[in-house]
Amino acid sequence: MTRHFLGCMALALLAACTDGRRDKAETDTPSAKTGEPLAMPVLDLEKEYPKKTIALQDIADVEYIVLETHDDGLVGSHYTTVTDSFIITSDGYSNVVFFHRDGRFSHSFNRKGGSGEEYISFGHNLCVNAHSREVYIYDFERSRIQVYSYEGVWRRTLKVESDGFVWGTLYPFDANHLLLEDKNNVGNRYGKPTNPRPYYKVAVSDGETTRLPLTAANRIGNTVNWYDEDTGQSISISRSIAPISTINGEPVIAPFVLDTLYACRDGNLVPIAKKQNWMKEDGTPWLVTLDGISDKYYLWHALEKKADVVAWRERTFLQDRHTGACAQIRLVDRNITDEGWRFRHRASASEFCVPPNSLMQCYPAWNLAALHERGKLQGELRDIASRLNAEDNPVIMLAKIKE
């Protein structure tokens, strides 16, 4: 893992985390004496941690990448992979879109169709292997994964189990495998049990599927469903938090119903952290994931799952893995002066596949245009927004954490 990730942020928070004192339990732990990380850092969702607002520009080199608007490359705020050479995403329908690393449009391909080398649809369910220069697309209509070159040339088809399975998003597992979760009946929406061992790795060579030895019975998802009596409508809303992510090239599995979070390391599931008091007394759960990992620090994100979306609460925490000291933080972009503004996607290394030691956030053009019109932007971002139309492609904010 990247050794210096979030190091500067931790220095900025040192006073807030320790307040000039250290608990006796912390100073007496072997990790505090030897400098080794705690065996199992714990995040307590009921604990009141010190609070701090951090500007990204204070702890990272911030880069704004304007994705060129092109007729063959109109994209939204979908899952995005950033490599050394390309930014790869989709339009949410059937086009895979490539931009050069500086945001210039490169090319796109669309292999939608009915032949054996095509897909019916995939939404934004795609995964990229930068080493083999392959794109993996899950064609959920046919329960198969189509493999293409960067240029859209079909290479092979991977058959995956379909009977009783509903596969979720594709994630990279390692150089030779993908990671999939069976999401059938998650949340027991229809009164049926979920798959108690739902995580699988899929070989990218032939599609061989191997179940991972992790049990997570009665899983809950990131979707809230309720009936609105005022409108007479059934409403379903999903939030941007997932139990699987890839951080610094390493898959992290954080089932919402388990206390323990795991990293997939050298083919094994390794416990790396725990959360506690994630279920509130009223039965409302906190959905918890990791947004960033280093040898020394964890960046956590928690979302309170409840039907009252207006009152949904989100929290971000920075935790020292050596002492367990933790602070509740708010990451902001100094070039956005509206303190109450929030984009749909947060700055994260878990919602997108980004280079090590980095966080990414997607700024939709229409949001930037609205902020610019209200005079709520400054610096480079204001100059960028002055040249945007509301229908343009989004701007990528990539923050490279300073060492």
Short mmCIF file of C-alpha atoms in Angstrom, two decimals:
data_model
loop_
_atom_site.label_atom_id
_atom_site.label_comp_id
_atom_site.label_asym_id
_atom_site.label_seq_id
_atom_site.Cartn_x
_atom_site.Cartn_y
_atom_site.Cartn_z
CA MET A 1 0.00 0.00 0.00
CA THR A 2 1.02 3.58 -0.41
CA ARG A 3 3.01 4.53 2.68
CA HIS A 4 2.37 8.27 2.77
CA PHE A 5 -1.35 8.37 1.90
CA LEU A 6 -3.12 11.04 3.95
CA GLY A 7 0.03 11.76 5.93
CA CYS A 8 -0.27 15.51 5.57
CA MET A 9 -3.94 15.36 6.51
CA ALA A 10 -3.02 13.55 9.68
CA LEU A 11 -0.52 16.25 10.65
CA ALA A 12 -3.21 18.85 10.18
CA LEU A 13 -5.50 16.85 12.46
CA LEU A 14 -2.97 15.90 15.12
CA ALA A 15 -4.09 18.51 17.59
CA ALA A 16 -7.75 17.75 17.00
CA CYS A 17 -7.24 14.02 17.43
CA THR A 18 -5.19 14.19 20.62
CA ASP A 19 -6.07 17.58 22.12
CA GLY A 20 -2.61 17.63 23.71
CA ARG A 21 -3.28 14.43 25.65
CA ARG A 22 -3.23 10.72 25.00
CA ASP A 23 -5.44 8.17 26.68
CA LYS A 24 -3.60 5.79 28.99
CA ALA A 25 -5.00 2.87 27.03
CA GLU A 26 -3.38 4.26 23.89
CA THR A 27 0.06 4.86 25.42
CA ASP A 28 0.06 1.41 26.99
CA THR A 29 -0.64 -0.45 23.73
CA PRO A 30 2.28 -2.21 22.03
CA SER A 31 1.51 -0.37 18.80
CA ALA A 32 1.97 3.02 20.45
CA LYS A 33 5.34 1.93 21.81
CA THR A 34 6.71 0.13 18.75
CA GLY A 35 5.13 2.18 15.96
CA GLU A 36 3.39 -0.89 14.53
CA PRO A 37 -0.24 -0.54 13.37
CA LEU A 38 -3.00 -1.75 15.66
CA ALA A 39 -4.05 -5.31 14.90
CA MET A 40 -7.64 -4.18 14.42
CA PRO A 41 -8.50 -0.44 14.42
CA VAL A 42 -12.11 0.15 15.52
CA LEU A 43 -14.52 2.90 14.45
CA ASP A 44 -17.29 3.55 16.99
CA LEU A 45 -20.34 5.08 15.35
CA GLU A 46 -21.75 6.25 18.70
CA LYS A 47 -18.62 8.05 19.83
CA GLU A 48 -18.28 11.81 19.53
CA TYR A 49 -14.95 12.39 17.80
CA PRO A 50 -13.22 15.78 17.44
CA LYS A 51 -14.36 17.66 14.34
CA LYS A 52 -12.26 19.39 11.72
CA THR A 53 -12.75 20.98 8.29
CA ILE A 54 -9.91 20.31 5.83
CA ALA A 55 -9.37 21.99 2.46
CA LEU A 56 -8.13 19.53 -0.13
CA GLN A 57 -5.61 22.09 -1.34
CA ASP A 58 -3.90 22.00 2.06
CA ILE A 59 -3.15 18.30 1.94
CA ALA A 60 -3.11 17.48 -1.79
CA ASP A 61 -2.08 18.67 -5.22
CA VAL A 62 -5.47 19.25 -6.82
CA GLU A 63 -5.91 18.81 -10.55
CA TYR A 64 -9.04 19.68 -12.51
CA ILE A 65 -9.48 17.61 -15.67
CA VAL A 66 -12.07 19.00 -18.09
CA LEU A 67 -13.52 16.11 -20.08
CA GLU A 68 -13.91 17.29 -23.64
CA THR A 69 -17.51 17.35 -24.82
CA HIS A 70 -17.81 15.25 -27.97
CA ASP A 71 -20.76 13.79 -29.88
CA ASP A 72 -19.29 10.31 -29.46
CA GLY A 73 -18.38 10.82 -25.84
CA LEU A 74 -21.15 12.35 -23.75
CA VAL A 75 -20.80 10.96 -20.24
CA GLY A 76 -22.20 11.50 -16.77
CA SER A 77 -21.01 10.86 -13.24
CA HIS A 78 -20.56 7.12 -13.71
CA TYR A 79 -17.92 4.74 -12.42
CA THR A 80 -14.60 5.93 -13.83
CA THR A 81 -11.14 4.43 -14.11
CA VAL A 82 -8.08 6.69 -14.27
CA THR A 83 -4.88 5.12 -15.62
CA ASP A 84 -1.53 6.65 -16.55
CA SER A 85 -2.76 7.22 -20.10
CA PHE A 86 -6.55 7.28 -20.12
CA ILE A 87 -9.72 8.18 -18.28
CA ILE A 88 -12.23 5.43 -19.08
CA THR A 89 -15.94 5.61 -18.35
CA SER A 90 -19.34 5.07 -19.98
CA ASP A 91 -22.38 7.05 -20.95
CA GLY A 92 -24.56 4.85 -18.74
CA TYR A 93 -26.10 3.06 -21.72
CA SER A 94 -23.93 1.18 -24.19
CA ASN A 95 -20.90 3.34 -25.06
CA VAL A 96 -17.45 2.88 -23.53
CA VAL A 97 -15.66 6.23 -23.68
CA PHE A 98 -11.93 6.95 -23.55
CA PHE A 99 -10.38 10.32 -22.80
CA HIS A 100 -6.69 11.10 -22.79
CA ARG A 101 -5.24 11.71 -19.36
CA ASP A 102 -5.51 15.49 -19.92
CA GLY A 103 -9.25 15.22 -20.70
CA ARG A 104 -9.11 15.35 -24.51
CA PHE A 105 -11.55 12.94 -26.14
CA SER A 106 -9.75 9.88 -27.53
CA HIS A 107 -12.34 7.44 -28.82
CA SER A 108 -15.35 5.35 -27.89
CA PHE A 109 -16.78 2.01 -28.88
CA ASN A 110 -20.24 0.50 -28.85
CA ARG A 111 -20.68 -3.24 -29.32
CA LYS A 112 -24.36 -3.37 -28.51
CA GLY A 113 -26.17 -6.05 -30.47
CA GLY A 114 -27.31 -9.65 -30.59
CA SER A 115 -24.27 -11.51 -31.85
CA GLY A 116 -21.96 -13.63 -29.74
CA GLU A 117 -19.35 -10.87 -29.67
CA GLU A 118 -21.75 -8.14 -28.52
CA TYR A 119 -23.74 -7.16 -25.43
CA ILE A 120 -27.37 -6.23 -25.06
CA SER A 121 -26.80 -3.65 -22.35
CA PHE A 122 -24.51 -2.97 -19.41
CA GLY A 123 -25.36 0.44 -17.96
CA HIS A 124 -22.06 1.44 -16.36
CA ASN A 125 -21.07 -2.05 -15.22
CA LEU A 126 -17.59 -2.24 -16.69
CA CYS A 127 -14.12 -2.87 -15.35
CA VAL A 128 -10.68 -2.09 -16.78
CA ASN A 129 -7.35 -3.93 -16.66
CA ALA A 130 -4.67 -1.37 -17.51
CA HIS A 131 -1.93 -4.00 -17.73
CA SER A 132 -3.62 -6.19 -20.34
CA ARG A 133 -5.45 -3.19 -21.85
CA GLU A 134 -8.76 -5.02 -21.60
CA VAL A 135 -12.29 -3.84 -20.83
CA TYR A 136 -14.71 -6.23 -19.11
CA ILE A 137 -18.42 -5.62 -19.60
CA TYR A 138 -21.08 -7.55 -17.72
CA ASP A 139 -23.99 -8.25 -20.08
CA PHE A 140 -26.60 -8.91 -17.43
CA GLU A 141 -29.29 -9.82 -19.98
CA ARG A 142 -27.24 -12.89 -20.91
CA SER A 143 -25.30 -13.46 -17.66
CA ARG A 144 -21.92 -13.22 -19.31
CA ILE A 145 -18.87 -11.00 -19.33
CA GLN A 146 -17.64 -9.72 -22.67
CA VAL A 147 -13.93 -8.95 -22.96
CA TYR A 148 -12.70 -6.27 -25.39
CA SER A 149 -9.48 -4.53 -26.21
CA TYR A 150 -9.20 -0.80 -25.60
CA GLU A 151 -10.13 -0.36 -29.25
CA GLY A 152 -13.35 -2.38 -28.84
CA VAL A 153 -12.12 -5.56 -30.51
CA TRP A 154 -13.84 -8.61 -29.04
CA ARG A 155 -11.41 -11.05 -27.42
CA ARG A 156 -13.51 -13.62 -25.56
CA THR A 157 -16.71 -14.30 -23.62
CA LEU A 158 -16.76 -15.40 -19.99
CA LYS A 159 -19.82 -17.40 -18.94
CA VAL A 160 -20.96 -16.82 -15.36
CA GLU A 161 -23.52 -18.69 -13.28
CA SER A 162 -27.04 -17.34 -13.83
CA ASP A 163 -29.47 -19.68 -12.08
CA GLY A 164 -30.61 -17.84 -8.94
CA PHE A 165 -27.87 -15.22 -9.14
CA VAL A 166 -28.11 -11.46 -9.66
CA TRP A 167 -24.60 -10.16 -10.18
CA GLY A 168 -23.69 -6.66 -9.12
CA THR A 169 -20.89 -4.36 -10.19
CA LEU A 170 -17.63 -5.75 -11.58
CA TYR A 171 -14.50 -4.98 -9.56
CA PRO A 172 -10.86 -5.86 -10.20
CA PHE A 173 -9.67 -8.60 -7.83
CA ASP A 174 -6.11 -9.12 -9.06
CA ALA A 175 -4.30 -9.24 -12.41
CA ASN A 176 -6.06 -12.50 -13.30
CA HIS A 177 -9.48 -12.23 -11.65
CA LEU A 178 -12.55 -10.06 -11.28
CA LEU A 179 -14.65 -9.72 -8.12
CA LEU A 180 -18.44 -10.14 -8.16
CA GLU A 181 -21.20 -10.03 -5.54
CA ASP A 182 -24.47 -11.92 -5.81
CA LYS A 183 -27.07 -9.27 -4.96
CA ASN A 184 -30.16 -11.45 -5.36
CA ASN A 185 -32.78 -10.55 -2.72
CA VAL A 186 -30.41 -8.22 -0.83
CA GLY A 187 -32.46 -6.64 1.94
CA ASN A 188 -35.02 -9.49 1.81
CA ARG A 189 -37.25 -7.18 -0.19
CA TYR A 190 -39.40 -10.09 -1.35
CA GLY A 191 -39.17 -12.12 1.84
CA LYS A 192 -36.54 -14.49 0.44
CA PRO A 193 -33.14 -15.17 1.99
CA THR A 194 -29.96 -13.81 0.49
CA ASN A 195 -26.93 -15.82 -0.54
CA PRO A 196 -24.96 -16.17 2.74
CA ARG A 197 -21.61 -16.44 0.92
CA PRO A 198 -22.13 -13.94 -1.90
CA TYR A 199 -18.60 -12.97 -3.00
CA TYR A 200 -16.86 -14.65 -5.93
CA LYS A 201 -13.72 -14.23 -7.97
CA VAL A 202 -13.92 -14.85 -11.72
CA ALA A 203 -10.89 -15.79 -13.81
CA VAL A 204 -10.48 -13.36 -16.72
CA SER A 205 -9.00 -16.15 -18.86
CA ASP A 206 -11.88 -18.63 -18.88
CA GLY A 207 -14.56 -17.38 -16.46
CA GLU A 208 -13.92 -20.01 -13.77
CA THR A 209 -15.83 -18.85 -10.69
CA THR A 210 -14.60 -19.43 -7.14
CA ARG A 211 -16.62 -18.58 -4.05
CA LEU A 212 -14.74 -16.61 -1.40
CA PRO A 213 -14.87 -17.97 2.18
CA LEU A 214 -16.76 -15.04 3.67
CA THR A 215 -20.23 -15.40 5.19
CA ALA A 216 -22.52 -12.35 5.29
CA ALA A 217 -26.06 -13.54 5.93
CA ASN A 218 -29.12 -11.28 5.71
CA ARG A 219 -27.26 -8.52 3.89
CA ILE A 220 -28.67 -5.04 3.52
CA GLY A 221 -28.05 -2.77 0.56
CA ASN A 222 -27.67 0.92 -0.12
CA THR A 223 -31.25 1.31 -1.39
CA VAL A 224 -34.10 2.69 0.69
CA ASN A 225 -37.68 1.83 -0.29
CA TRP A 226 -40.78 3.42 1.18
CA TYR A 227 -44.35 4.42 0.39
CA ASP A 228 -45.11 8.14 0.25
CA GLU A 229 -48.65 8.61 1.56
CA ASP A 230 -48.85 12.20 0.28
CA THR A 231 -48.21 11.23 -3.34
CA GLY A 232 -49.38 7.64 -3.26
CA GLN A 233 -46.11 6.51 -4.82
CA SER A 234 -43.59 3.85 -3.95
CA ILE A 235 -40.13 5.42 -3.88
CA SER A 236 -36.73 3.79 -4.16
CA ILE A 237 -33.47 5.72 -3.77
CA SER A 238 -29.90 4.39 -3.86
CA ARG A 239 -26.94 6.19 -2.35
CA SER A 240 -23.31 6.20 -3.41
CA ILE A 241 -21.87 3.76 -0.92
CA ALA A 242 -20.99 0.14 -1.62
CA PRO A 243 -19.68 -2.83 0.37
CA ILE A 244 -16.92 -3.47 -2.19
CA SER A 245 -14.23 -1.11 -3.41
CA THR A 246 -10.73 -1.20 -4.86
CA ILE A 247 -8.25 1.03 -3.04
CA ASN A 248 -4.59 1.24 -4.00
CA GLY A 249 -5.12 -1.77 -6.26
CA GLU A 250 -6.42 -3.93 -3.43
CA PRO A 251 -10.07 -5.08 -3.14
CA VAL A 252 -11.76 -4.20 0.15
CA ILE A 253 -14.94 -6.01 1.21
CA ALA A 254 -16.96 -4.28 3.91
CA PRO A 255 -20.36 -6.01 4.22
CA PHE A 256 -22.81 -3.62 5.86
CA VAL A 257 -24.06 -6.35 8.23
CA LEU A 258 -20.63 -7.43 9.53
CA ASP A 259 -18.46 -5.76 12.12
CA THR A 260 -15.23 -6.69 10.31
CA LEU A 261 -13.82 -5.26 7.08
CA TYR A 262 -11.54 -7.37 4.89
CA ALA A 263 -8.85 -6.83 2.28
CA CYS A 264 -8.27 -9.40 -0.47
CA ARG A 265 -4.53 -9.90 -0.18
CA ASP A 266 -2.46 -12.59 -1.93
CA GLY A 267 -5.60 -14.63 -2.51
CA ASN A 268 -6.67 -14.46 1.13
CA LEU A 269 -9.27 -12.47 3.06
CA VAL A 270 -7.40 -10.48 5.69
CA PRO A 271 -9.31 -8.62 8.48
CA ILE A 272 -8.13 -5.01 8.48
CA ALA A 273 -10.59 -3.04 10.64
CA LYS A 274 -13.79 -3.17 12.65
CA LYS A 275 -16.80 -0.96 13.19
CA GLN A 276 -19.05 -1.03 16.23
CA ASN A 277 -22.40 0.43 17.26
CA TRP A 278 -23.35 0.64 13.58
CA MET A 279 -26.95 -0.38 14.37
CA LYS A 280 -28.82 2.37 16.20
CA GLU A 281 -31.31 1.70 18.97
CA ASP A 282 -34.22 2.53 16.66
CA GLY A 283 -33.07 -0.13 14.16
CA THR A 284 -31.53 2.31 11.69
CA PRO A 285 -28.15 1.06 10.43
CA TRP A 286 -25.06 3.04 9.56
CA LEU A 287 -23.69 1.89 6.20
CA VAL A 288 -19.90 2.06 6.52
CA THR A 289 -17.06 1.76 4.02
CA LEU A 290 -13.44 2.79 3.62
CA ASP A 291 -12.68 5.62 1.20
CA GLY A 292 -8.90 5.52 1.58
CA ILE A 293 -6.22 3.31 3.12
CA SER A 294 -2.53 3.67 3.89
CA ASP A 295 -0.01 1.97 6.13
CA LYS A 296 -0.82 4.56 8.80
CA TYR A 297 -4.32 5.92 8.23
CA TYR A 298 -7.88 5.00 7.33
CA LEU A 299 -10.37 7.35 5.70
CA TRP A 300 -13.87 6.12 6.61
CA HIS A 301 -17.29 7.08 5.28
CA ALA A 302 -20.61 6.34 7.00
CA LEU A 303 -24.17 6.91 5.82
CA GLU A 304 -27.25 6.64 8.01
CA LYS A 305 -29.81 4.55 6.13
CA LYS A 306 -33.33 5.79 6.69
CA ALA A 307 -36.41 6.57 4.62
CA ASP A 308 -36.38 10.26 5.50
CA VAL A 309 -33.86 11.26 2.83
CA VAL A 310 -33.96 14.89 3.90
CA ALA A 311 -32.58 13.90 7.28
CA TRP A 312 -30.00 11.38 6.05
CA ARG A 313 -26.69 11.94 7.76
CA GLU A 314 -23.23 11.24 6.37
CA ARG A 315 -19.94 11.30 8.23
CA THR A 316 -16.30 11.08 7.20
CA PHE A 317 -13.59 10.02 9.64
CA LEU A 318 -9.80 9.97 9.62
CA GLN A 319 -8.28 7.35 11.91
CA ASP A 320 -4.69 6.76 12.94
CA ARG A 321 -4.04 3.01 12.64
CA HIS A 322 -1.22 3.12 15.18
CA THR A 323 -3.02 4.78 18.09
CA GLY A 324 -6.69 4.46 17.13
CA ALA A 325 -7.08 8.25 17.43
CA CYS A 326 -9.87 9.45 15.18
CA ALA A 327 -11.44 12.71 13.99
CA GLN A 328 -14.66 13.44 12.16
CA ILE A 329 -13.65 15.55 9.19
CA ARG A 330 -15.20 17.54 6.39
CA LEU A 331 -13.24 17.66 3.13
CA VAL A 332 -13.87 20.76 1.05
CA ASP A 333 -12.58 22.29 -2.17
CA ARG A 334 -11.33 25.78 -1.39
CA ASN A 335 -12.36 26.96 -4.85
CA ILE A 336 -16.04 26.32 -3.98
CA THR A 337 -17.15 29.02 -1.56
CA ASP A 338 -20.69 27.76 -0.95
CA GLU A 339 -20.21 25.98 2.38
CA GLY A 340 -23.48 24.09 2.07
CA TRP A 341 -22.84 22.74 -1.41
CA ARG A 342 -22.54 18.98 -1.96
CA PHE A 343 -22.04 16.99 -5.12
CA ARG A 344 -23.61 13.57 -5.59
CA HIS A 345 -20.23 11.83 -5.41
CA ARG A 346 -17.78 12.61 -2.61
CA ALA A 347 -14.00 12.83 -2.88
CA SER A 348 -13.02 9.20 -2.58
CA ALA A 349 -10.71 6.41 -3.68
CA SER A 350 -13.50 3.83 -3.34
CA GLU A 351 -16.20 5.17 -5.66
CA PHE A 352 -13.76 5.37 -8.56
CA CYS A 353 -10.67 3.41 -9.65
CA VAL A 354 -7.89 5.97 -9.30
CA PRO A 355 -4.08 6.00 -9.00
CA PRO A 356 -2.56 5.19 -5.60
CA ASN A 357 -2.46 7.98 -3.05
CA SER A 358 -5.30 9.84 -4.74
CA LEU A 359 -8.90 10.88 -4.23
CA MET A 360 -11.34 11.68 -7.02
CA GLN A 361 -14.59 13.59 -7.32
CA CYS A 362 -16.82 14.24 -10.32
CA TYR A 363 -18.12 17.80 -10.81
CA PRO A 364 -21.12 17.84 -13.21
CA ALA A 365 -21.02 20.79 -15.59
CA TRP A 366 -24.53 21.93 -14.72
CA ASN A 367 -23.57 22.10 -11.03
CA LEU A 368 -20.50 24.18 -11.83
CA ALA A 369 -22.52 26.44 -14.11
CA ALA A 370 -25.04 27.06 -11.33
CA LEU A 371 -22.30 27.80 -8.79
CA HIS A 372 -20.57 30.15 -11.22
CA GLU A 373 -23.78 32.04 -11.89
CA ARG A 374 -24.18 32.57 -8.13
CA GLY A 375 -20.60 33.73 -7.74
CA LYS A 376 -19.66 30.76 -5.57
CA LEU A 377 -16.48 29.72 -7.38
CA GLN A 378 -12.98 31.12 -7.32
CA GLY A 379 -9.52 30.48 -8.73
CA GLU A 380 -8.96 27.93 -11.49
CA LEU A 381 -12.38 26.33 -11.01
CA ARG A 382 -14.11 29.66 -11.65
CA ASP A 383 -12.16 30.08 -14.89
CA ILE A 384 -13.08 26.55 -15.98
CA ALA A 385 -16.78 27.01 -15.17
CA SER A 386 -16.91 30.29 -17.13
CA ARG A 387 -16.25 28.27 -20.30
CA LEU A 388 -18.74 25.48 -19.60
CA ASN A 389 -22.31 24.96 -20.69
CA ALA A 390 -24.71 23.05 -18.46
CA GLU A 391 -24.86 20.20 -21.04
CA ASP A 392 -21.09 19.70 -21.21
CA ASN A 393 -19.20 16.73 -19.88
CA PRO A 394 -18.22 16.81 -16.20
CA VAL A 395 -14.96 18.00 -14.70
CA ILE A 396 -12.82 15.47 -12.82
CA MET A 397 -11.22 16.64 -9.58
CA LEU A 398 -8.18 14.48 -8.86
CA ALA A 399 -6.37 15.10 -5.58
CA LYS A 400 -2.86 13.63 -5.24
CA ILE A 401 -2.11 13.48 -1.51
CA LYS A 402 1.16 15.23 -0.66
CA GLU A 403 3.94 13.10 0.80
#
